[in-house]
Coordinates of C-alpha atoms in Angstrom, one line a residue:
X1 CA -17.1 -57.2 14.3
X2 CA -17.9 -55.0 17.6
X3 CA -20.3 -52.1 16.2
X4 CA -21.4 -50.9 19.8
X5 CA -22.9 -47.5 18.4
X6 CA -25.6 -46.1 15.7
X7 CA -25.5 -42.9 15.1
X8 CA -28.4 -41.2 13.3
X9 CA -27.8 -38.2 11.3
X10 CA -30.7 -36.8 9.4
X11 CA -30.4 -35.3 6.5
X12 CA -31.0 -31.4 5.6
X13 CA -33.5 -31.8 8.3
X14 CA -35.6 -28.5 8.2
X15 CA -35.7 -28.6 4.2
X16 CA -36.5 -32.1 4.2
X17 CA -39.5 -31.3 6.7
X18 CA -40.8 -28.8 4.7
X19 CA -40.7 -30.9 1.5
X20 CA -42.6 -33.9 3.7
X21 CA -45.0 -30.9 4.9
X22 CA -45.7 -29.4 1.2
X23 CA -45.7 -31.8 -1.8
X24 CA -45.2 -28.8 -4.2
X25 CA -41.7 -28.4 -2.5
X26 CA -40.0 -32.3 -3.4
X27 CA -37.5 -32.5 -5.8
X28 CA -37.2 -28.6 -6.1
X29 CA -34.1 -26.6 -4.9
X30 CA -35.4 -25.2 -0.9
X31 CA -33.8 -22.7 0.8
X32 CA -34.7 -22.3 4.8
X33 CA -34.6 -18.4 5.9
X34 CA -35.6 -16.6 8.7
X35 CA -38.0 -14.2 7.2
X36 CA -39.4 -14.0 4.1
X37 CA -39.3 -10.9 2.3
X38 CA -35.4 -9.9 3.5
X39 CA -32.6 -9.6 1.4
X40 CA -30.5 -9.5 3.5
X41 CA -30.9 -12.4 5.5
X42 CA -28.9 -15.6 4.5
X43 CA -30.2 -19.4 4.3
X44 CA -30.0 -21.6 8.0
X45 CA -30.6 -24.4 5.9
X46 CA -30.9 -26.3 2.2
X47 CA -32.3 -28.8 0.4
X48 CA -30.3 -31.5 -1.1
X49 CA -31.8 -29.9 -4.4
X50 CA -30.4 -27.0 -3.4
X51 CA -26.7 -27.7 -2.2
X52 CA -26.3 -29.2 -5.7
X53 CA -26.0 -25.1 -6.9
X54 CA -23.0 -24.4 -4.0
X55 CA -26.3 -23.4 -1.8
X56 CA -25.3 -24.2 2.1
X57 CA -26.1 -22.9 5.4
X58 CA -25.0 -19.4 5.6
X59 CA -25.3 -18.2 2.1
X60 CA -26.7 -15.3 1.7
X61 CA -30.6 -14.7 -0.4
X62 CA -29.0 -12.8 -3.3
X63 CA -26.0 -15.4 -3.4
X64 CA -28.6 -18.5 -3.3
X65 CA -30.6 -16.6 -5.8
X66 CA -27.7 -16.1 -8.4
X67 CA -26.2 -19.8 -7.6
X68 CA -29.4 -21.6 -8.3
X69 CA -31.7 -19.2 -10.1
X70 CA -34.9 -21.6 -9.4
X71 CA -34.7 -21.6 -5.4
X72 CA -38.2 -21.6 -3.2
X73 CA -37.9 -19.7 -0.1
X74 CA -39.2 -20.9 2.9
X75 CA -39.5 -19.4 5.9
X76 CA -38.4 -21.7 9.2
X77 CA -41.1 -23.7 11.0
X78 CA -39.5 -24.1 14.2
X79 CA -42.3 -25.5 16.2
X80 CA -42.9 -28.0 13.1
X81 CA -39.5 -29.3 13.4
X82 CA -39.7 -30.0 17.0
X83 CA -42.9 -31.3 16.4
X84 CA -41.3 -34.1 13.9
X85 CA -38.3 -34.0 15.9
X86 CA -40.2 -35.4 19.0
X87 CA -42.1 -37.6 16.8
X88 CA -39.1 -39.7 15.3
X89 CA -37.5 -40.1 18.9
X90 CA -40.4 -41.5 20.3
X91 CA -40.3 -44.3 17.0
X92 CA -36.6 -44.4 17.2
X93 CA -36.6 -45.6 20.6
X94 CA -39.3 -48.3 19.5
X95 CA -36.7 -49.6 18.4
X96 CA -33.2 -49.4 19.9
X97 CA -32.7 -46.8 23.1
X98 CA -31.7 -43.9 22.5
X99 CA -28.8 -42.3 25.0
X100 CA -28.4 -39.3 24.0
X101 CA -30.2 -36.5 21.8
X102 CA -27.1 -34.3 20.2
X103 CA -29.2 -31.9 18.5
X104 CA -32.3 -31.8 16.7
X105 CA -31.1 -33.8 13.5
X106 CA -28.8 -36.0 15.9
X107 CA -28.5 -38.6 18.2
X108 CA -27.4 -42.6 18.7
X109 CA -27.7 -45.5 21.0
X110 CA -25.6 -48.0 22.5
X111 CA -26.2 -51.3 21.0
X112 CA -26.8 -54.6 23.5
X113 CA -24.4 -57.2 22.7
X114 CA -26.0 -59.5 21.0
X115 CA -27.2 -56.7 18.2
X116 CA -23.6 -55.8 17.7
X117 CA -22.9 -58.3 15.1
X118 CA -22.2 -56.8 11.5
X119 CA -25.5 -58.5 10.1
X120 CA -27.6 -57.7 13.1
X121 CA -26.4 -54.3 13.3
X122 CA -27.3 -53.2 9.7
X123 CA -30.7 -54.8 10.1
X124 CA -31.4 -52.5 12.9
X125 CA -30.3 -49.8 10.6
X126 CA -32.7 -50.9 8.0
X127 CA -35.5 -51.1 10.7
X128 CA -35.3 -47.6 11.8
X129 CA -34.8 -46.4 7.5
X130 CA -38.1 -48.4 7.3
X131 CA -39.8 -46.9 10.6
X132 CA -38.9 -43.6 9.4
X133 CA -40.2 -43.5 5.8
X134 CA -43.5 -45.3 7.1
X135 CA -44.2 -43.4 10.0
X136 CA -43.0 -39.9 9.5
X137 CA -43.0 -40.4 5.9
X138 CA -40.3 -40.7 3.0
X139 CA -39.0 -37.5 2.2
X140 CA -37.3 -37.2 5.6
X141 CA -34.1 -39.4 5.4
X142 CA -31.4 -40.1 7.5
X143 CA -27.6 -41.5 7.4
X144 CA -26.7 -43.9 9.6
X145 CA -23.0 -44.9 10.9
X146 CA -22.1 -48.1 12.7
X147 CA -19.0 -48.0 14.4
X148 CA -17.0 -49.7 17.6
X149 CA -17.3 -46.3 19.7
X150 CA -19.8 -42.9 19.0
X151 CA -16.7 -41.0 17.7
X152 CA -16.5 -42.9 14.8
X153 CA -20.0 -43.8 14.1
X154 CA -20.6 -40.0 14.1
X155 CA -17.9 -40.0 11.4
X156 CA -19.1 -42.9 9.4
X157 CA -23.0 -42.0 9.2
X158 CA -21.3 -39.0 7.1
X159 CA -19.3 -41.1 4.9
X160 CA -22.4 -41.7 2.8
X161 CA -24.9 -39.1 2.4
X162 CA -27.8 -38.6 1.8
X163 CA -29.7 -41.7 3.0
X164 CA -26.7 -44.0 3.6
X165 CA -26.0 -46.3 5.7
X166 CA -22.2 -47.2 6.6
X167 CA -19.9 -49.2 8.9
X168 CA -16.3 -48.1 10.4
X169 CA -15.2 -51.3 12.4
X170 CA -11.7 -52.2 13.9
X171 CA -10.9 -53.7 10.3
X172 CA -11.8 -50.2 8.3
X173 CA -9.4 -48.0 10.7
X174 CA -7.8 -45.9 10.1
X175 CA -8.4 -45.9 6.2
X176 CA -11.9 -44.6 6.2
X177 CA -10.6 -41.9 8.2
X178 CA -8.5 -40.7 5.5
X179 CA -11.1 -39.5 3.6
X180 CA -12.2 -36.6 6.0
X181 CA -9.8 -33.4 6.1
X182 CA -8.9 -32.4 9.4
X183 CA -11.4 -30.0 9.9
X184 CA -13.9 -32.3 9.8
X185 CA -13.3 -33.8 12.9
X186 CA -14.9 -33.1 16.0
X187 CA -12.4 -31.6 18.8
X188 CA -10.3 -29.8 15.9
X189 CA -10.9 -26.3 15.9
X190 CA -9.6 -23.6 14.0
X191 CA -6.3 -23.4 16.9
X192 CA -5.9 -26.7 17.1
X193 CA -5.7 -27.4 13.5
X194 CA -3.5 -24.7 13.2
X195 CA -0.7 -26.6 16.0
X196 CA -1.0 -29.2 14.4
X197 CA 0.0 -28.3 11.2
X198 CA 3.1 -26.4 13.2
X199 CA 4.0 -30.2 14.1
X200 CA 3.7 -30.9 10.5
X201 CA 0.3 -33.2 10.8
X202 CA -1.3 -31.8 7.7
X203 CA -4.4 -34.7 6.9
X204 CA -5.8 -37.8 8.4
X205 CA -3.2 -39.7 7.8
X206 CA -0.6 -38.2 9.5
X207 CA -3.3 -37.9 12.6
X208 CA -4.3 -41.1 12.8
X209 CA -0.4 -42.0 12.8
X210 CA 0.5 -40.1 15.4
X211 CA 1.7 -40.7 19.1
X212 CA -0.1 -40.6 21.9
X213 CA 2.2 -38.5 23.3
X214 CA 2.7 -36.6 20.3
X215 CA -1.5 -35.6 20.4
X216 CA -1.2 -35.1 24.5
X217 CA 1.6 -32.5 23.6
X218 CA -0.5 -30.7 21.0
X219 CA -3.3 -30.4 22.7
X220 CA -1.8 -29.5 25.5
X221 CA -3.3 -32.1 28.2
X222 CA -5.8 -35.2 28.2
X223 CA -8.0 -34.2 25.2
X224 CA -4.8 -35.1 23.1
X225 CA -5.0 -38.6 24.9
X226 CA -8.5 -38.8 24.4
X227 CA -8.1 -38.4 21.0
X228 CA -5.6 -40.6 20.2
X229 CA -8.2 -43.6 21.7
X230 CA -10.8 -42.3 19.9
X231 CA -9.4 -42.6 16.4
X232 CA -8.8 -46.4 17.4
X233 CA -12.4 -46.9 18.2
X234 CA -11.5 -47.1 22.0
X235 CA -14.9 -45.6 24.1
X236 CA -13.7 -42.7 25.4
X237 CA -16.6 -41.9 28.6
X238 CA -17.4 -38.5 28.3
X239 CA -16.8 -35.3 29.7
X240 CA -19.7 -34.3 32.2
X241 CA -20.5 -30.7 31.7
X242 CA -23.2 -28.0 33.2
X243 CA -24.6 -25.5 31.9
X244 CA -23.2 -22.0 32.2
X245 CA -25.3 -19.9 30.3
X246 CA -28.8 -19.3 28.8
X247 CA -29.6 -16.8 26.2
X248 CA -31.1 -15.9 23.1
X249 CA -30.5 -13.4 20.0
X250 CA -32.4 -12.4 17.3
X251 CA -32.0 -10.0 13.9
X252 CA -34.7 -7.3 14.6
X253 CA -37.6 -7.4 11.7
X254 CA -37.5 -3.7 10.2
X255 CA -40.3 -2.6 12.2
X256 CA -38.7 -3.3 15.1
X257 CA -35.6 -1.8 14.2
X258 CA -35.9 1.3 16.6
X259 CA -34.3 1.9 20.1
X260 CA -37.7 1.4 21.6
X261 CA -38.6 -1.7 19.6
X262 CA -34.8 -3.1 20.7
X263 CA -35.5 -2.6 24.3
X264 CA -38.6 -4.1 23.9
X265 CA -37.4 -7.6 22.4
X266 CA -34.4 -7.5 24.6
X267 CA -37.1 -7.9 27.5
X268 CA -39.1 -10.4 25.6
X269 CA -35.9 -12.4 25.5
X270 CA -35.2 -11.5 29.1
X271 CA -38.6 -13.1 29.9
X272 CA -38.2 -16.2 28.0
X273 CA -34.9 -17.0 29.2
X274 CA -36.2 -15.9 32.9
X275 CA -39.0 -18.7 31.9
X276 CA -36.3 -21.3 31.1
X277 CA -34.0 -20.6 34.4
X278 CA -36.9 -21.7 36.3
X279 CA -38.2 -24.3 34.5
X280 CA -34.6 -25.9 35.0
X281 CA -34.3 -24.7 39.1
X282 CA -31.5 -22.4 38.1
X283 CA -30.5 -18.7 39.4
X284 CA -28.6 -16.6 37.3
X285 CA -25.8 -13.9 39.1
X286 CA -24.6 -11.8 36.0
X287 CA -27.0 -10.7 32.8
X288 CA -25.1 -9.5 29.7
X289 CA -26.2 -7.7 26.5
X290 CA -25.2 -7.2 23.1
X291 CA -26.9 -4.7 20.9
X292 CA -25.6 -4.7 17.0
X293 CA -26.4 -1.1 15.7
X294 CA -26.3 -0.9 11.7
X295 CA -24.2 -3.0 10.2
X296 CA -20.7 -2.1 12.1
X297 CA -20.8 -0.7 15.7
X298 CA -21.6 -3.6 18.1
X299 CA -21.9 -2.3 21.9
X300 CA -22.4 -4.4 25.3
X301 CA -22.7 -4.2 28.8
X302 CA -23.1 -6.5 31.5
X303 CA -23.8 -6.4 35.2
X304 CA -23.8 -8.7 38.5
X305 CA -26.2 -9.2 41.3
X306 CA -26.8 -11.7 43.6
X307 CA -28.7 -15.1 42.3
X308 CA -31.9 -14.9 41.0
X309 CA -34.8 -15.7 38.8
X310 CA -36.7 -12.5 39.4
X311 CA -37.9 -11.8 36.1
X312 CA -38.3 -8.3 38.0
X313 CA -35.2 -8.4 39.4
X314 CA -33.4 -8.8 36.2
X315 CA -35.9 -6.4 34.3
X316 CA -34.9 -3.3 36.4
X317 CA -31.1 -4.3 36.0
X318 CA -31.8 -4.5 31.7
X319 CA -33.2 -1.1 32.3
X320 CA -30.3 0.0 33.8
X321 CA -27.5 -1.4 31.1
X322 CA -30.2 -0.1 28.4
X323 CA -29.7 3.8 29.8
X324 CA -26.0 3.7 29.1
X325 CA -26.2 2.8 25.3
X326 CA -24.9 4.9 22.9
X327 CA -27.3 7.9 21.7
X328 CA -26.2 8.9 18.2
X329 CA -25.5 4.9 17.6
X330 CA -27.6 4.3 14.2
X331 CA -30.9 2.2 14.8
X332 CA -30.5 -1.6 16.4
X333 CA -30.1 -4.1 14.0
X334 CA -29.6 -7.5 16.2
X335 CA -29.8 -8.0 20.2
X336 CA -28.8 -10.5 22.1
X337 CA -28.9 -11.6 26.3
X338 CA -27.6 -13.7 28.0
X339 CA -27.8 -15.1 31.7
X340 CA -24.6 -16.5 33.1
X341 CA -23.3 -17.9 37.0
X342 CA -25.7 -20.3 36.8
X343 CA -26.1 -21.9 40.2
X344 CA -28.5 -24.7 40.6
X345 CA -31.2 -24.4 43.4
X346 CA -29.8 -27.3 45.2
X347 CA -26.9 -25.7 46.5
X348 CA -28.7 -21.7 46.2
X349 CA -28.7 -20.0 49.3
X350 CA -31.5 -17.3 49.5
X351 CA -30.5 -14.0 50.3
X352 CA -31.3 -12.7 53.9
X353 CA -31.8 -9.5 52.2
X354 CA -36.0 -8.5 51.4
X355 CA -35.5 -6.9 48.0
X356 CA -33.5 -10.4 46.9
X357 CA -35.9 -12.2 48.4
X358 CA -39.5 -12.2 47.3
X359 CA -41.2 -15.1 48.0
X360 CA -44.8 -13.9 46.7
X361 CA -43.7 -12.0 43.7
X362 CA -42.1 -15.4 42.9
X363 CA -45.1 -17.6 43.8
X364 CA -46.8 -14.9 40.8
X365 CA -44.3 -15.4 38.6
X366 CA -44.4 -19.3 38.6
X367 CA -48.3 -18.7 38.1
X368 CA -47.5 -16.6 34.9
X369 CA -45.2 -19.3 34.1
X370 CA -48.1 -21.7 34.2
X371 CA -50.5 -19.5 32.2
X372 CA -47.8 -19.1 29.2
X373 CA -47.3 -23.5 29.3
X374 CA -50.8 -24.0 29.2
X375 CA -51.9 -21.0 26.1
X376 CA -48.2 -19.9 24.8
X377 CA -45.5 -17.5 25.5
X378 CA -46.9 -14.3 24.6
X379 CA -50.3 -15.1 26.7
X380 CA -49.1 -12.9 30.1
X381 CA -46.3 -11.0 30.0
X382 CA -44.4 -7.4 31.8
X383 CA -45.0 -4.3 30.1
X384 CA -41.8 -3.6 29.3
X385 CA -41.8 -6.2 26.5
X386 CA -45.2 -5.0 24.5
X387 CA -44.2 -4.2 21.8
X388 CA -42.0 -7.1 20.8
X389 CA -45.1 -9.7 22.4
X390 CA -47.8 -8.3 19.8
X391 CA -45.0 -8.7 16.8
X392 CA -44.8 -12.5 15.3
X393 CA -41.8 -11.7 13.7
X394 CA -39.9 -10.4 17.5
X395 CA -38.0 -13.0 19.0
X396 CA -40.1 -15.8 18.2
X397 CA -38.9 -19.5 19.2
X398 CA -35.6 -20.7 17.5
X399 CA -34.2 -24.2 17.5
X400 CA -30.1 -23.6 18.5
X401 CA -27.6 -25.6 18.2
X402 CA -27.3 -27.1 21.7
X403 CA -30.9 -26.2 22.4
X404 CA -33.8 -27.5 21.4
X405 CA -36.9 -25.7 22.5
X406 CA -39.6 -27.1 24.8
X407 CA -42.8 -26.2 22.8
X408 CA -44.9 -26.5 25.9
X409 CA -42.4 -23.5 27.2
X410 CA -41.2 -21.6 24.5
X411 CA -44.1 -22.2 21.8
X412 CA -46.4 -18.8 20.6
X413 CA -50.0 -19.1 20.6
X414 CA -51.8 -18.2 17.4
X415 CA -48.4 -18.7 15.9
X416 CA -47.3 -21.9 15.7
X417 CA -48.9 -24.6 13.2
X418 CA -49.0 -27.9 14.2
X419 CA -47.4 -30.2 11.7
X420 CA -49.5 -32.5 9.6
X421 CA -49.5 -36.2 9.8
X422 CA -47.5 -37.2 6.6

């Protein structure tokens, strides 16, 4: 047996923290929502409880509410769940070291050698079950997969859910795979599924039998190749990437679901993201915006200029893009920016120019950037984001997919409640 990777995989994370949180939640049906109090709005997460009725991420309040008549809505916690987030990396790596954080109910490590026995491996698995339920506490579970490369082990910690814990060696290939659909896989999207059922590879089976060149053909280069290892536990090194983008969205509360209270959170978003570039040293060279208006007409605009992370800068040139929407468009209903062209400041040149280059302005803004880390976001701000600052419900700190937040950058002050010891 060669299980080099265990993958963690928690289960129905935010639900799960909420029941550990609030006692009067466990064993009832939970339903995670944005805001409390709108019908509209859909679930970003559910209890195991709760996915017994049909209830999943995405469904809507009135659907959950017919589906499973007995549901508790809660509204998110963000900064709780990076809270316990935080919490069970630091135990984890106690442990075993882990390599890489996927997202916030995610992540593995590479297993020494001499752990990578079948016996040893499992009891490694047991010791971070037992860490978890002792130091973060029992109701927040995870399924863990064991498996030659991370591919597989990502696949096999979701073989047994919830709370399992299962293997996927050389000997199990390829007939565990069989048991996920296509779809399931990571690297198959919706166009890649669809060519390869044009090549008449319609489940797992026919995948997984499949030549290399067959897959390199499909997918239309070296992913196809990479692949084809994969499914044969082969360690595939990954593909570095960079960033390319930062940017946020956010479904406008009612009250803030008037042209001025749009323009205001698009510039409390423009602030936080401008807060983020330079954390991370970056300059941004184009900012884009989407602005939802009712429930149909979607609009956008998006301009250049030269690198920057002049929260100024990119302020006036919002202002700008703002001017040009539509008049007699209904009120906003969801905004969204983002900053793209991302250059690092190791290979930024500064502009010769004096309105792209502001060295004091900047030295100020780093200082407000300070101010917000030490007392919260919403502590020092520009003007043209008021409105949305003094509203809780405006653009407050969200936990994406690929992005989990820095509290010390991105946490509210007289928000945020810091999750109890369990």
């Amino acid at each position: 047996m060669s299980l080099c990777y265990l993958f963690i995989d928690f289960d129905s994370f935010y639900a799960s923290v909420e029941q550990q949180m609030r006692p009067e939640l466990r064993g009832r049906p939970v339903g995670i929502v944005p805001s409390l109090g709108v019908e509209t709005t859909c679930c970003i997460a559910a209890s195991y409880e709760a996915k017994a009725y049909g209830v999943k991420t995405g469904t809507g309040v009135r659907e959950a509410r017919y589906l499973c008549p007995g549901i508790v809505f809660v509204e998110a916690g963000h900064s709780n769940y990076v809270r316990v987030h935080e919490r069970i990396k630091k135990l984890i790596h106690e442990i075993i070291y882990v390599d890489a954080v996927l997202s916030i109910d995610e992540m593995y490590g590479r297993l020494p050698r001499h752990w990578q026995p079948l016996e040893v491996a499992r009891a490694k698995a047991m010791e971070v079950k037992t860490a978890l339920a002792t130091g973060i506490g029992e109701h927040i579970r995870a399924s863990i997969g064991l498996a030659p490369n991370r591919f597989l082990a990502k696949l096999a910690s979701k073989l047994e859910k919830p709370n399992g814990l299962t293997t996927m060696d050389f000997e199990e290939i390829p007939e565990k795979l069989y048991h996920f659909k296509l779809s399931d896989i990571t690297g198959i999207g919706q166009r890649i599924e669809q060519r390869l059922h044009t090549a008449r590879i319609m489940d797992m089976e026919a995948l997984c039998t499949a030549s290399r060149r067959k897959l390199h053909r499909i997918w239309g280069g070296i992913e196809g190749d990479r692949m084809w290892y994969a499914l044969r536990g082969v360690e595939v090194p990954a593909v570095e990437t960079t960033r390319r983008s930062i940017g946020h969205s956010h479904v406008l509360p009612p009250h803030l679901r008037t042209f001025h209270g749009g323009h205001a959170t698009l510039h409390r978003m423009l602030q936080k993201a401008c807060l983020r570039l330079r954390a991370m040293d970056y300059f941004t060279g184009h900012l884009s915006v989407g602005v939802k208006f009712g429930f149909e007409l979607r609009w956008g605009a998006e301009t250049h200029c030269f690198p920057t992370q002049d929260s100024v800068v990119l302020g006036k040139l919002l202002n700008q893009i703002w001017a040009e929407h539509p008049r007699d468009a209904p009120e906003p209903t969801k905004v969204s920016i983002t900053l793209s062209r991302l250059e690092h400041i190791a290979v930024h040149t500064p502009s010769l120019f004096v309105e792209d280059n502001q060295p004091r302005r900047m030295k100020l803004q780093h200082a407000m950037d300070a101010v917000n880390k030490r007392f919260g976001g919403r502590t020092i701000y520009y003007a043209d984001a008021m409105e949305a600052q003094r509203s809780r419900d405006a653009a407050p700190m969200r936990i994406a997919f690929n992005h989990i937040p820095e509290l010390e950058l991105e946490r509210d002050q007289n928000v945020d409640k810091k999750a109890p010891d369990p």
